[in-house]
Amino acid sequence: MKKVKTVYICTSCETQHPKWQGFCNGCGERGTLKEEITGGESKQTKPRAAKSNVPVKRLLDTSSSKSDRLVTSISEFNRVMGGGIVKDSLSIITAVPGAGKSTLLLQVSQDLASKRFRVLYASGEESESQIKNRAERILPSIHENIWIHSDTSMNNVLGVIETIDPDIIIIDSIQTFVLDEFPSRPGSPTQTMECANAMLKVAKSAERPRAVMMVGQMTKDNELAGLRALEHLVDTVLILDGEEGEELKQLSASKNRYGSTGEMGFFSMEENGLRAIDNPSEFFITQRNEIVSGSALTVIKEGTRPIIVEVESLVSPTFTPYPSRIGECMRKDQISTLTAILEQRAGLQMLTQNVVIKTTGGIRLKETSSNLAVLMSIVSSYKGKGIPNDVVFIADIGLTGELKKVPTLEPRIREIERMGYKKVFIARNALRNPKAFNDIEVISCNTLSEVIDKVFNSMPF
């Protein structure tokens, strides 16, 4: 009988290694070694016979059920989760170190505990005293319905679950736990998947369903560490975006079986933890009475929610052969493309000018609907003339200098009308009925030059 042994195989090039290491000797990729069991006497298996009279239902005749949710008082968290945490669900949240994953889950634990739900917070990374210190720093008080357990043994965690019978379980983080019956190191693909499967059985128990939320470590490529099968296993994958030290944190769902994957929640990191930004349109604009140059407003969509965003630009003469294109909120090649359009289609001499772009609050501009506002902020800084504070720009720009329409334009205009803005520039024929709005003037234009002329030459200041 052959001896059973463990080898580690690279998932990229299939090179075998006798022991685990951080990189592959064959292709040089990091974090690609997968544990495999080899050797042993092979057993002949008989073909599995098909069972007869297996019950089956038509989809049309199958009854549907709506899962109950644990609704927190944190509105932005509820939005991303699809209305709250489903009682029999398995979720995972990942982020770069220091982004606030543990802080957010501790705040969620306190909120649910105050609603008489029993919470177990199991950590394999921090001691019980460290968890207590953080709780005292960010929570006004610690509720009696929160239990903590510091251990890396998943077997012990399962025993604690049977003892206190919690409604929600926090696992921080899943890569640090091990099951005794699988002799491999913590964080290995086998241990991570088996521990996650153990939590799946706990969450989906027919007799006692529970909500389980796990923390997942993130790789250097800003992806969830471990096998892709881990993402397929869970019901919800949450990503908390925001580097350590940054005030703005964005929570989004890349997968959600019980809600939309397009929703995004915004938080502000403060001394006492994460604070939900309930009205992002007020957070991402500067409240000012005077008109300043280099500022323009637009509306972006994050999930189903339109958000008003302020774009700021700074244009200054360059003293080098190659002018700088700097953007904290968009890629350098995007800025270069937009400044080239200004050069060729609007007649501005941008080859001798440095251009710096940023947004108030640090939100990234992922949509092309903000391109007109970016260009108008550059023109405003270039000319040294401000744009009225009640004017908004919602359009894309083609290489021809023509304005392009953007999707879901009407909800965006409804949002700025609600916020009290008076004028909005859009592409011609982008709306079926531009006069359908009573409290805001919709101005349709064909080209960028036409917008510049109407803003800086026709509008009274």
Tab-separated table of C-alpha atoms in Angstrom:
chain	number	residue	atom	x	y	z
A	1	MET	CA	0.000	0.000	0.000
A	2	LYS	CA	1.415	3.360	-1.025
A	3	LYS	CA	2.094	5.973	1.639
A	4	VAL	CA	-0.242	8.963	1.671
A	5	LYS	CA	1.577	12.299	1.410
A	6	THR	CA	0.755	15.970	1.003
A	7	VAL	CA	2.049	18.063	-1.907
A	8	TYR	CA	1.379	21.649	-2.945
A	9	ILE	CA	0.483	22.307	-6.592
A	10	CYS	CA	0.555	25.714	-8.280
A	11	THR	CA	-2.854	26.629	-9.703
A	12	SER	CA	-1.156	28.668	-12.468
A	13	CYS	CA	1.478	26.296	-13.881
A	14	GLU	CA	0.770	23.029	-11.932
A	15	THR	CA	4.339	22.802	-10.590
A	16	GLN	CA	4.523	20.480	-7.548
A	17	HIS	CA	6.250	21.484	-4.294
A	18	PRO	CA	7.024	19.191	-1.326
A	19	LYS	CA	6.021	21.853	1.214
A	20	TRP	CA	4.087	25.087	1.265
A	21	GLN	CA	5.846	28.360	0.461
A	22	GLY	CA	4.763	31.863	-0.450
A	23	PHE	CA	5.598	31.619	-4.166
A	24	CYS	CA	5.823	29.082	-6.993
A	25	ASN	CA	9.271	27.934	-8.156
A	26	GLY	CA	7.923	27.368	-11.655
A	27	CYS	CA	6.159	30.609	-12.585
A	28	GLY	CA	7.065	32.880	-9.672
A	29	GLU	CA	3.421	33.686	-8.826
A	30	ARG	CA	2.616	34.302	-5.172
A	31	GLY	CA	-0.193	32.703	-3.196
A	32	THR	CA	-1.041	30.112	-5.864
A	33	LEU	CA	-0.028	26.878	-4.082
A	34	LYS	CA	-2.949	24.544	-3.378
A	35	GLU	CA	-2.730	21.614	-0.986
A	36	GLU	CA	-3.334	18.149	-2.508
A	37	ILE	CA	-3.274	14.632	-1.009
A	38	THR	CA	-1.459	12.038	-3.169
A	39	GLY	CA	-0.533	8.381	-2.902
A	40	GLY	CA	-2.500	5.615	-1.225
A	41	GLU	CA	-4.058	2.537	-2.725
A	42	SER	CA	-6.602	3.325	-5.397
A	43	LYS	CA	-10.017	1.759	-5.015
A	44	GLN	CA	-12.182	0.581	-7.840
A	45	THR	CA	-15.593	2.174	-7.627
A	46	LYS	CA	-18.688	0.764	-9.193
A	47	PRO	CA	-20.812	2.930	-11.468
A	48	ARG	CA	-23.493	4.627	-9.403
A	49	ALA	CA	-26.945	3.368	-10.287
A	50	ALA	CA	-29.634	5.944	-11.033
A	51	LYS	CA	-32.408	6.130	-8.435
A	52	SER	CA	-35.984	5.750	-9.533
A	53	ASN	CA	-39.062	7.671	-8.369
A	54	VAL	CA	-37.074	10.692	-7.247
A	55	PRO	CA	-39.532	13.520	-6.387
A	56	VAL	CA	-39.363	16.589	-8.638
A	57	LYS	CA	-41.392	19.787	-8.880
A	58	ARG	CA	-42.185	22.280	-11.571
A	59	LEU	CA	-40.693	25.701	-10.890
A	60	LEU	CA	-44.139	27.180	-11.497
A	61	ASP	CA	-45.619	25.062	-8.690
A	62	THR	CA	-42.845	25.743	-6.180
A	63	SER	CA	-43.767	28.109	-3.341
A	64	SER	CA	-41.437	31.039	-2.698
A	65	SER	CA	-40.446	32.383	0.697
A	66	LYS	CA	-38.997	35.694	1.799
A	67	SER	CA	-36.172	35.343	4.291
A	68	ASP	CA	-36.386	37.335	7.514
A	69	ARG	CA	-33.747	39.983	8.084
A	70	LEU	CA	-31.901	41.412	11.044
A	71	VAL	CA	-32.320	45.130	10.389
A	72	THR	CA	-29.722	47.368	12.029
A	73	SER	CA	-29.901	51.083	12.780
A	74	ILE	CA	-26.961	51.663	10.391
A	75	SER	CA	-28.780	52.778	7.243
A	76	GLU	CA	-25.814	52.566	4.866
A	77	PHE	CA	-25.044	49.014	6.008
A	78	ASN	CA	-28.679	47.973	5.513
A	79	ARG	CA	-28.659	49.481	2.004
A	80	VAL	CA	-25.676	47.416	0.869
A	81	MET	CA	-27.036	44.228	2.474
A	82	GLY	CA	-30.352	44.647	0.658
A	83	GLY	CA	-32.359	45.754	3.691
A	84	GLY	CA	-30.545	43.971	6.528
A	85	ILE	CA	-28.781	40.706	7.342
A	86	VAL	CA	-30.718	37.596	6.307
A	87	LYS	CA	-31.151	35.323	9.336
A	88	ASP	CA	-29.862	32.145	7.668
A	89	SER	CA	-27.073	33.676	5.571
A	90	LEU	CA	-23.293	33.403	5.335
A	91	SER	CA	-21.511	36.657	4.465
A	92	ILE	CA	-17.878	37.695	4.167
A	93	ILE	CA	-16.339	41.165	4.321
A	94	THR	CA	-12.851	41.997	3.068
A	95	ALA	CA	-10.668	45.105	2.918
A	96	VAL	CA	-7.064	46.201	3.165
A	97	PRO	CA	-5.567	46.155	6.692
A	98	GLY	CA	-6.734	49.107	8.775
A	99	ALA	CA	-9.765	49.953	6.629
A	100	GLY	CA	-12.229	49.343	9.462
A	101	LYS	CA	-13.660	45.826	8.945
A	102	SER	CA	-13.509	44.823	12.600
A	103	THR	CA	-14.718	48.246	13.695
A	104	LEU	CA	-17.784	48.050	11.458
A	105	LEU	CA	-18.663	44.519	12.604
A	106	LEU	CA	-18.268	45.487	16.244
A	107	GLN	CA	-20.664	48.393	15.703
A	108	VAL	CA	-23.113	46.053	13.943
A	109	SER	CA	-22.800	43.636	16.887
A	110	GLN	CA	-23.601	46.395	19.384
A	111	ASP	CA	-26.597	47.558	17.344
A	112	LEU	CA	-28.083	44.066	17.009
A	113	ALA	CA	-27.373	43.269	20.649
A	114	SER	CA	-29.382	46.334	21.644
A	115	LYS	CA	-32.297	44.820	19.676
A	116	ARG	CA	-32.136	41.711	21.925
A	117	PHE	CA	-30.215	39.511	19.489
A	118	ARG	CA	-27.456	37.349	20.986
A	119	VAL	CA	-24.089	37.993	19.296
A	120	LEU	CA	-20.910	35.907	19.364
A	121	TYR	CA	-17.728	37.689	18.267
A	122	ALA	CA	-15.001	35.074	17.680
A	123	SER	CA	-11.544	36.403	16.823
A	124	GLY	CA	-8.435	34.502	15.816
A	125	GLU	CA	-6.390	37.695	15.411
A	126	GLU	CA	-7.006	39.672	18.604
A	127	SER	CA	-7.079	38.779	22.275
A	128	GLU	CA	-10.179	39.360	24.359
A	129	SER	CA	-8.567	42.374	26.038
A	130	GLN	CA	-7.743	43.930	22.648
A	131	ILE	CA	-11.359	43.524	21.524
A	132	LYS	CA	-12.524	45.079	24.812
A	133	ASN	CA	-10.178	48.051	24.387
A	134	ARG	CA	-11.480	48.744	20.877
A	135	ALA	CA	-15.079	48.360	22.026
A	136	GLU	CA	-14.547	50.879	24.831
A	137	ARG	CA	-13.046	53.316	22.340
A	138	ILE	CA	-15.783	53.205	19.675
A	139	LEU	CA	-18.939	52.204	21.578
A	140	PRO	CA	-20.799	54.451	24.022
A	141	SER	CA	-21.511	51.339	26.108
A	142	ILE	CA	-21.038	47.597	25.742
A	143	HIS	CA	-24.256	45.595	25.628
A	144	GLU	CA	-24.665	42.468	27.720
A	145	ASN	CA	-25.837	40.424	24.708
A	146	ILE	CA	-22.335	40.406	23.126
A	147	TRP	CA	-20.065	37.426	23.877
A	148	ILE	CA	-16.444	37.298	22.735
A	149	HIS	CA	-14.164	34.308	22.224
A	150	SER	CA	-10.493	34.576	21.276
A	151	ASP	CA	-9.241	31.323	19.781
A	152	THR	CA	-8.010	29.850	16.491
A	153	SER	CA	-9.773	26.504	16.958
A	154	MET	CA	-12.982	26.279	14.954
A	155	ASN	CA	-13.890	23.199	17.014
A	156	ASN	CA	-13.938	25.359	20.142
A	157	VAL	CA	-15.996	28.021	18.359
A	158	LEU	CA	-18.581	25.397	17.408
A	159	GLY	CA	-18.707	24.337	21.055
A	160	VAL	CA	-19.245	27.934	22.185
A	161	ILE	CA	-22.079	28.278	19.654
A	162	GLU	CA	-23.846	25.298	21.217
A	163	THR	CA	-23.334	26.782	24.696
A	164	ILE	CA	-24.638	30.355	24.245
A	165	ASP	CA	-26.937	29.793	21.203
A	166	PRO	CA	-26.242	33.123	19.400
A	167	ASP	CA	-28.438	34.674	16.701
A	168	ILE	CA	-25.482	36.178	14.820
A	169	ILE	CA	-21.876	35.002	14.696
A	170	ILE	CA	-18.852	37.132	13.740
A	171	ILE	CA	-15.706	35.252	12.614
A	172	ASP	CA	-12.597	37.476	12.472
A	173	SER	CA	-10.918	36.287	10.324
A	174	ILE	CA	-11.726	32.993	8.628
A	175	GLN	CA	-8.098	32.462	7.494
A	176	THR	CA	-6.879	32.243	11.097
A	177	PHE	CA	-9.095	29.317	12.179
A	178	VAL	CA	-8.395	25.571	11.947
A	179	LEU	CA	-10.380	22.363	12.352
A	180	ASP	CA	-8.555	19.606	14.248
A	181	GLU	CA	-9.589	16.885	11.812
A	182	PHE	CA	-7.648	18.497	8.948
A	183	PRO	CA	-3.880	18.450	9.641
A	184	SER	CA	-2.768	21.551	7.744
A	185	ARG	CA	-1.675	25.040	8.672
A	186	PRO	CA	-4.067	27.975	9.312
A	187	GLY	CA	-4.874	29.902	6.151
A	188	SER	CA	-4.298	26.955	3.825
A	189	PRO	CA	-6.972	26.421	1.163
A	190	THR	CA	-8.141	23.225	2.868
A	191	GLN	CA	-8.515	24.791	6.316
A	192	THR	CA	-10.167	27.963	5.014
A	193	MET	CA	-12.746	26.100	2.954
A	194	GLU	CA	-13.498	23.503	5.642
A	195	CYS	CA	-13.917	26.186	8.328
A	196	ALA	CA	-16.173	28.161	5.985
A	197	ASN	CA	-18.195	25.034	5.259
A	198	ALA	CA	-18.587	24.463	9.004
A	199	MET	CA	-19.983	27.999	9.336
A	200	LEU	CA	-22.263	27.367	6.352
A	201	LYS	CA	-23.802	24.373	8.136
A	202	VAL	CA	-24.331	26.512	11.244
A	203	ALA	CA	-26.007	29.284	9.239
A	204	LYS	CA	-28.234	27.034	7.130
A	205	SER	CA	-29.383	24.726	9.923
A	206	ALA	CA	-33.070	23.985	9.450
A	207	GLU	CA	-33.646	23.640	13.215
A	208	ARG	CA	-31.742	26.797	14.242
A	209	PRO	CA	-30.797	29.178	11.395
A	210	ARG	CA	-28.220	31.829	12.240
A	211	ALA	CA	-26.580	34.761	10.487
A	212	VAL	CA	-22.817	34.374	10.108
A	213	MET	CA	-20.480	37.170	9.036
A	214	MET	CA	-16.826	36.354	8.368
A	215	VAL	CA	-13.860	38.633	7.858
A	216	GLY	CA	-11.693	37.653	4.895
A	217	GLN	CA	-8.125	38.787	4.439
A	218	MET	CA	-7.208	40.682	1.260
A	219	THR	CA	-4.223	40.001	-1.015
A	220	LYS	CA	-1.759	42.566	-2.336
A	221	ASP	CA	-3.844	42.650	-5.535
A	222	ASN	CA	-6.839	43.877	-3.483
A	223	GLU	CA	-8.699	40.588	-3.895
A	224	LEU	CA	-10.218	38.250	-1.336
A	225	ALA	CA	-7.506	35.847	-0.207
A	226	GLY	CA	-8.032	32.142	-0.822
A	227	LEU	CA	-9.724	30.046	-3.452
A	228	ARG	CA	-12.449	31.468	-5.669
A	229	ALA	CA	-14.645	28.695	-4.270
A	230	LEU	CA	-14.878	30.715	-1.035
A	231	GLU	CA	-16.726	33.489	-2.880
A	232	HIS	CA	-19.064	30.942	-4.484
A	233	LEU	CA	-19.777	29.405	-1.089
A	234	VAL	CA	-21.012	32.531	0.712
A	235	ASP	CA	-24.242	34.433	0.093
A	236	THR	CA	-22.763	37.937	0.260
A	237	VAL	CA	-19.300	39.339	-0.445
A	238	LEU	CA	-18.756	42.822	0.991
A	239	ILE	CA	-15.793	45.051	0.141
A	240	LEU	CA	-14.847	47.968	2.393
A	241	ASP	CA	-12.824	50.376	0.264
A	242	GLY	CA	-10.629	52.986	1.867
A	243	GLU	CA	-6.964	53.089	2.821
A	244	GLU	CA	-5.784	53.395	6.410
A	245	GLY	CA	-5.893	57.054	7.421
A	246	GLU	CA	-8.518	58.058	4.863
A	247	GLU	CA	-11.732	59.524	6.247
A	248	LEU	CA	-14.073	58.252	3.510
A	249	LYS	CA	-14.921	54.530	3.487
A	250	GLN	CA	-17.110	52.915	0.833
A	251	LEU	CA	-18.922	49.637	1.445
A	252	SER	CA	-20.133	47.695	-1.596
A	253	ALA	CA	-21.297	44.172	-2.411
A	254	SER	CA	-19.614	42.295	-5.260
A	255	LYS	CA	-22.062	39.434	-4.659
A	256	ASN	CA	-25.439	39.416	-2.907
A	257	ARG	CA	-27.985	36.618	-3.250
A	258	TYR	CA	-30.533	38.649	-1.295
A	259	GLY	CA	-30.088	42.103	-2.790
A	260	SER	CA	-28.523	44.266	-5.475
A	261	THR	CA	-24.780	44.163	-6.123
A	262	GLY	CA	-24.773	47.760	-7.328
A	263	GLU	CA	-25.562	49.451	-4.035
A	264	MET	CA	-22.873	51.357	-2.148
A	265	GLY	CA	-22.799	52.674	1.398
A	266	PHE	CA	-20.656	55.579	2.566
A	267	PHE	CA	-19.027	55.961	5.966
A	268	SER	CA	-16.802	58.514	7.630
A	269	MET	CA	-14.042	57.181	9.879
A	270	GLU	CA	-14.014	59.138	13.117
A	271	GLU	CA	-12.461	58.693	16.551
A	272	ASN	CA	-15.474	56.766	17.822
A	273	GLY	CA	-15.732	54.463	14.797
A	274	LEU	CA	-17.508	54.572	11.455
A	275	ARG	CA	-20.345	57.061	11.004
A	276	ALA	CA	-22.886	56.418	8.241
A	277	ILE	CA	-23.165	59.244	5.691
A	278	ASP	CA	-26.939	59.285	5.218
A	279	ASN	CA	-26.951	62.157	2.690
A	280	PRO	CA	-23.850	61.758	0.477
A	281	SER	CA	-24.879	64.684	-1.751
A	282	GLU	CA	-24.126	67.049	1.132
A	283	PHE	CA	-20.854	65.290	2.001
A	284	PHE	CA	-19.342	65.471	-1.508
A	285	ILE	CA	-19.927	69.187	-2.159
A	286	THR	CA	-18.539	72.338	-0.544
A	287	GLN	CA	-21.087	74.675	0.988
A	288	ARG	CA	-20.043	78.181	-0.061
A	289	ASN	CA	-21.735	81.511	-0.685
A	290	GLU	CA	-19.177	83.007	-3.063
A	291	ILE	CA	-18.293	81.824	-6.574
A	292	VAL	CA	-14.790	80.344	-6.967
A	293	SER	CA	-12.936	79.299	-10.101
A	294	GLY	CA	-12.040	75.667	-10.804
A	295	SER	CA	-15.198	74.082	-9.373
A	296	ALA	CA	-18.082	72.306	-11.162
A	297	LEU	CA	-20.896	70.018	-10.041
A	298	THR	CA	-22.158	66.759	-11.514
A	299	VAL	CA	-24.349	63.784	-10.533
A	300	ILE	CA	-23.066	60.208	-10.426
A	301	LYS	CA	-24.961	56.981	-9.724
A	302	GLU	CA	-23.878	54.560	-7.000
A	303	GLY	CA	-26.296	51.672	-7.177
A	304	THR	CA	-29.805	53.092	-7.373
A	305	ARG	CA	-28.863	56.352	-5.655
A	306	PRO	CA	-27.884	59.584	-7.479
A	307	ILE	CA	-25.169	61.567	-5.674
A	308	ILE	CA	-24.143	65.163	-6.333
A	309	VAL	CA	-20.353	65.492	-6.531
A	310	GLU	CA	-18.095	68.550	-6.740
A	311	VAL	CA	-15.118	68.361	-9.130
A	312	GLU	CA	-12.210	70.719	-8.479
A	313	SER	CA	-9.430	71.567	-10.947
A	314	LEU	CA	-6.215	73.525	-10.733
A	315	VAL	CA	-4.572	74.702	-13.964
A	316	SER	CA	-1.115	76.268	-13.763
A	317	PRO	CA	1.712	77.029	-16.268
A	318	THR	CA	4.316	74.302	-16.666
A	319	PHE	CA	8.054	74.889	-16.724
A	320	THR	CA	8.908	71.453	-18.119
A	321	PRO	CA	8.582	70.013	-21.655
A	322	TYR	CA	5.828	67.652	-20.468
A	323	PRO	CA	2.955	69.128	-18.435
A	324	SER	CA	1.663	67.181	-15.436
A	325	ARG	CA	-1.699	65.406	-15.414
A	326	ILE	CA	-2.554	64.524	-11.824
A	327	GLY	CA	-5.848	63.073	-10.622
A	328	GLU	CA	-6.776	61.638	-7.232
A	329	CYS	CA	-10.232	60.665	-8.479
A	330	MET	CA	-9.554	59.389	-12.013
A	331	ARG	CA	-6.823	57.812	-14.085
A	332	LYS	CA	-4.062	59.874	-15.658
A	333	ASP	CA	-4.928	58.694	-19.194
A	334	GLN	CA	-8.525	59.872	-18.706
A	335	ILE	CA	-7.307	63.348	-17.772
A	336	SER	CA	-4.971	63.361	-20.773
A	337	THR	CA	-7.855	62.434	-23.080
A	338	LEU	CA	-10.110	65.179	-21.725
A	339	THR	CA	-7.410	67.853	-21.916
A	340	ALA	CA	-6.683	66.807	-25.523
A	341	ILE	CA	-10.376	67.361	-26.325
A	342	LEU	CA	-10.135	70.840	-24.787
A	343	GLU	CA	-7.057	71.555	-26.882
A	344	GLN	CA	-8.523	70.447	-30.198
A	345	ARG	CA	-12.252	71.125	-29.849
A	346	ALA	CA	-12.393	74.188	-27.582
A	347	GLY	CA	-9.186	75.975	-28.586
A	348	LEU	CA	-7.568	76.084	-25.131
A	349	GLN	CA	-3.755	75.893	-25.030
A	350	MET	CA	-3.380	72.951	-22.644
A	351	LEU	CA	0.081	71.775	-23.792
A	352	THR	CA	1.706	74.447	-21.635
A	353	GLN	CA	-0.510	73.876	-18.579
A	354	ASN	CA	-0.351	71.480	-15.632
A	355	VAL	CA	-3.756	70.038	-14.674
A	356	VAL	CA	-4.695	68.649	-11.260
A	357	ILE	CA	-8.133	67.066	-10.671
A	358	LYS	CA	-9.762	66.000	-7.405
A	359	THR	CA	-13.220	65.581	-5.897
A	360	THR	CA	-14.557	66.843	-2.601
A	361	GLY	CA	-14.602	63.926	-0.175
A	362	GLY	CA	-12.230	61.856	-2.329
A	363	ILE	CA	-14.867	59.824	-4.200
A	364	ARG	CA	-13.671	58.271	-7.474
A	365	LEU	CA	-15.314	59.220	-10.764
A	366	LYS	CA	-16.103	55.876	-12.404
A	367	GLU	CA	-18.888	57.093	-14.700
A	368	THR	CA	-18.488	59.022	-17.950
A	369	SER	CA	-21.438	61.204	-16.916
A	370	SER	CA	-18.975	63.367	-14.975
A	371	ASN	CA	-16.747	64.156	-17.982
A	372	LEU	CA	-18.504	67.417	-18.856
A	373	ALA	CA	-18.180	68.650	-15.272
A	374	VAL	CA	-14.469	67.744	-15.233
A	375	LEU	CA	-13.902	69.731	-18.425
A	376	MET	CA	-15.896	72.713	-17.185
A	377	SER	CA	-13.924	72.801	-13.934
A	378	ILE	CA	-10.693	72.840	-15.984
A	379	VAL	CA	-12.021	75.645	-18.196
A	380	SER	CA	-13.110	77.590	-15.118
A	381	SER	CA	-9.633	77.351	-13.578
A	382	TYR	CA	-7.975	78.120	-16.934
A	383	LYS	CA	-10.037	81.295	-17.440
A	384	GLY	CA	-9.995	82.286	-13.772
A	385	LYS	CA	-13.798	82.604	-13.840
A	386	GLY	CA	-16.135	80.803	-11.469
A	387	ILE	CA	-19.278	78.879	-12.387
A	388	PRO	CA	-22.492	79.782	-10.509
A	389	ASN	CA	-23.111	77.485	-7.563
A	390	ASP	CA	-26.592	76.510	-8.786
A	391	VAL	CA	-25.377	75.038	-12.128
A	392	VAL	CA	-24.831	71.278	-12.687
A	393	PHE	CA	-23.336	69.388	-15.667
A	394	ILE	CA	-24.439	65.845	-16.609
A	395	ALA	CA	-23.047	64.579	-19.933
A	396	ASP	CA	-20.271	62.571	-21.515
A	397	ILE	CA	-17.915	64.042	-24.120
A	398	GLY	CA	-16.911	62.424	-27.396
A	399	LEU	CA	-13.574	62.908	-29.116
A	400	THR	CA	-15.419	65.121	-31.569
A	401	GLY	CA	-16.282	67.532	-28.786
A	402	GLU	CA	-19.954	66.563	-28.932
A	403	LEU	CA	-22.011	65.972	-25.803
A	404	LYS	CA	-23.231	62.403	-25.307
A	405	LYS	CA	-26.283	61.367	-23.306
A	406	VAL	CA	-25.937	59.248	-20.169
A	407	PRO	CA	-28.227	56.547	-18.711
A	408	THR	CA	-30.807	57.192	-15.961
A	409	LEU	CA	-30.665	60.932	-16.589
A	410	GLU	CA	-34.121	61.768	-15.221
A	411	PRO	CA	-33.455	60.460	-11.654
A	412	ARG	CA	-30.244	62.492	-11.589
A	413	ILE	CA	-32.080	65.679	-12.535
A	414	ARG	CA	-34.780	64.915	-9.974
A	415	GLU	CA	-32.089	64.747	-7.283
A	416	ILE	CA	-30.555	68.133	-8.117
A	417	GLU	CA	-34.024	69.645	-8.442
A	418	ARG	CA	-34.798	68.340	-4.944
A	419	MET	CA	-31.570	69.882	-3.651
A	420	GLY	CA	-32.516	73.307	-5.017
A	421	TYR	CA	-30.222	73.704	-8.050
A	422	LYS	CA	-31.510	75.960	-10.847
A	423	LYS	CA	-29.741	74.947	-14.099
A	424	VAL	CA	-28.461	71.687	-15.570
A	425	PHE	CA	-26.538	71.206	-18.837
A	426	ILE	CA	-27.177	67.976	-20.736
A	427	ALA	CA	-26.714	66.605	-24.248
A	428	ARG	CA	-29.319	67.515	-26.827
A	429	ASN	CA	-32.095	64.936	-27.235
A	430	ALA	CA	-31.004	63.193	-24.023
A	431	LEU	CA	-34.483	63.712	-22.528
A	432	ARG	CA	-37.817	63.106	-24.174
A	433	ASN	CA	-39.358	66.127	-22.465
A	434	PRO	CA	-36.816	68.628	-21.052
A	435	LYS	CA	-39.691	70.887	-19.921
A	436	ALA	CA	-41.100	68.249	-17.595
A	437	PHE	CA	-39.179	69.760	-14.662
A	438	ASN	CA	-40.766	72.768	-12.964
A	439	ASP	CA	-38.097	74.050	-10.577
A	440	ILE	CA	-34.957	73.611	-12.676
A	441	GLU	CA	-33.964	74.835	-16.146
A	442	VAL	CA	-32.723	72.055	-18.412
A	443	ILE	CA	-30.277	73.417	-21.016
A	444	SER	CA	-29.551	71.111	-23.967
A	445	CYS	CA	-26.361	71.619	-25.987
A	446	ASN	CA	-24.648	69.902	-28.914
A	447	THR	CA	-20.980	70.604	-28.268
A	448	LEU	CA	-18.516	71.481	-25.532
A	449	SER	CA	-17.842	74.854	-27.130
A	450	GLU	CA	-21.547	75.674	-26.915
A	451	VAL	CA	-21.577	74.894	-23.185
A	452	ILE	CA	-18.474	77.033	-22.576
A	453	ASP	CA	-20.008	79.943	-24.488
A	454	LYS	CA	-23.306	79.786	-22.598
A	455	VAL	CA	-21.664	79.481	-19.169
A	456	PHE	CA	-18.928	82.088	-19.494
A	457	ASN	CA	-20.309	84.490	-22.101
A	458	SER	CA	-24.096	84.351	-21.834
A	459	MET	CA	-24.790	83.782	-18.128
A	460	PRO	CA	-24.820	86.857	-15.865
A	461	PHE	CA	-22.476	86.698	-12.871
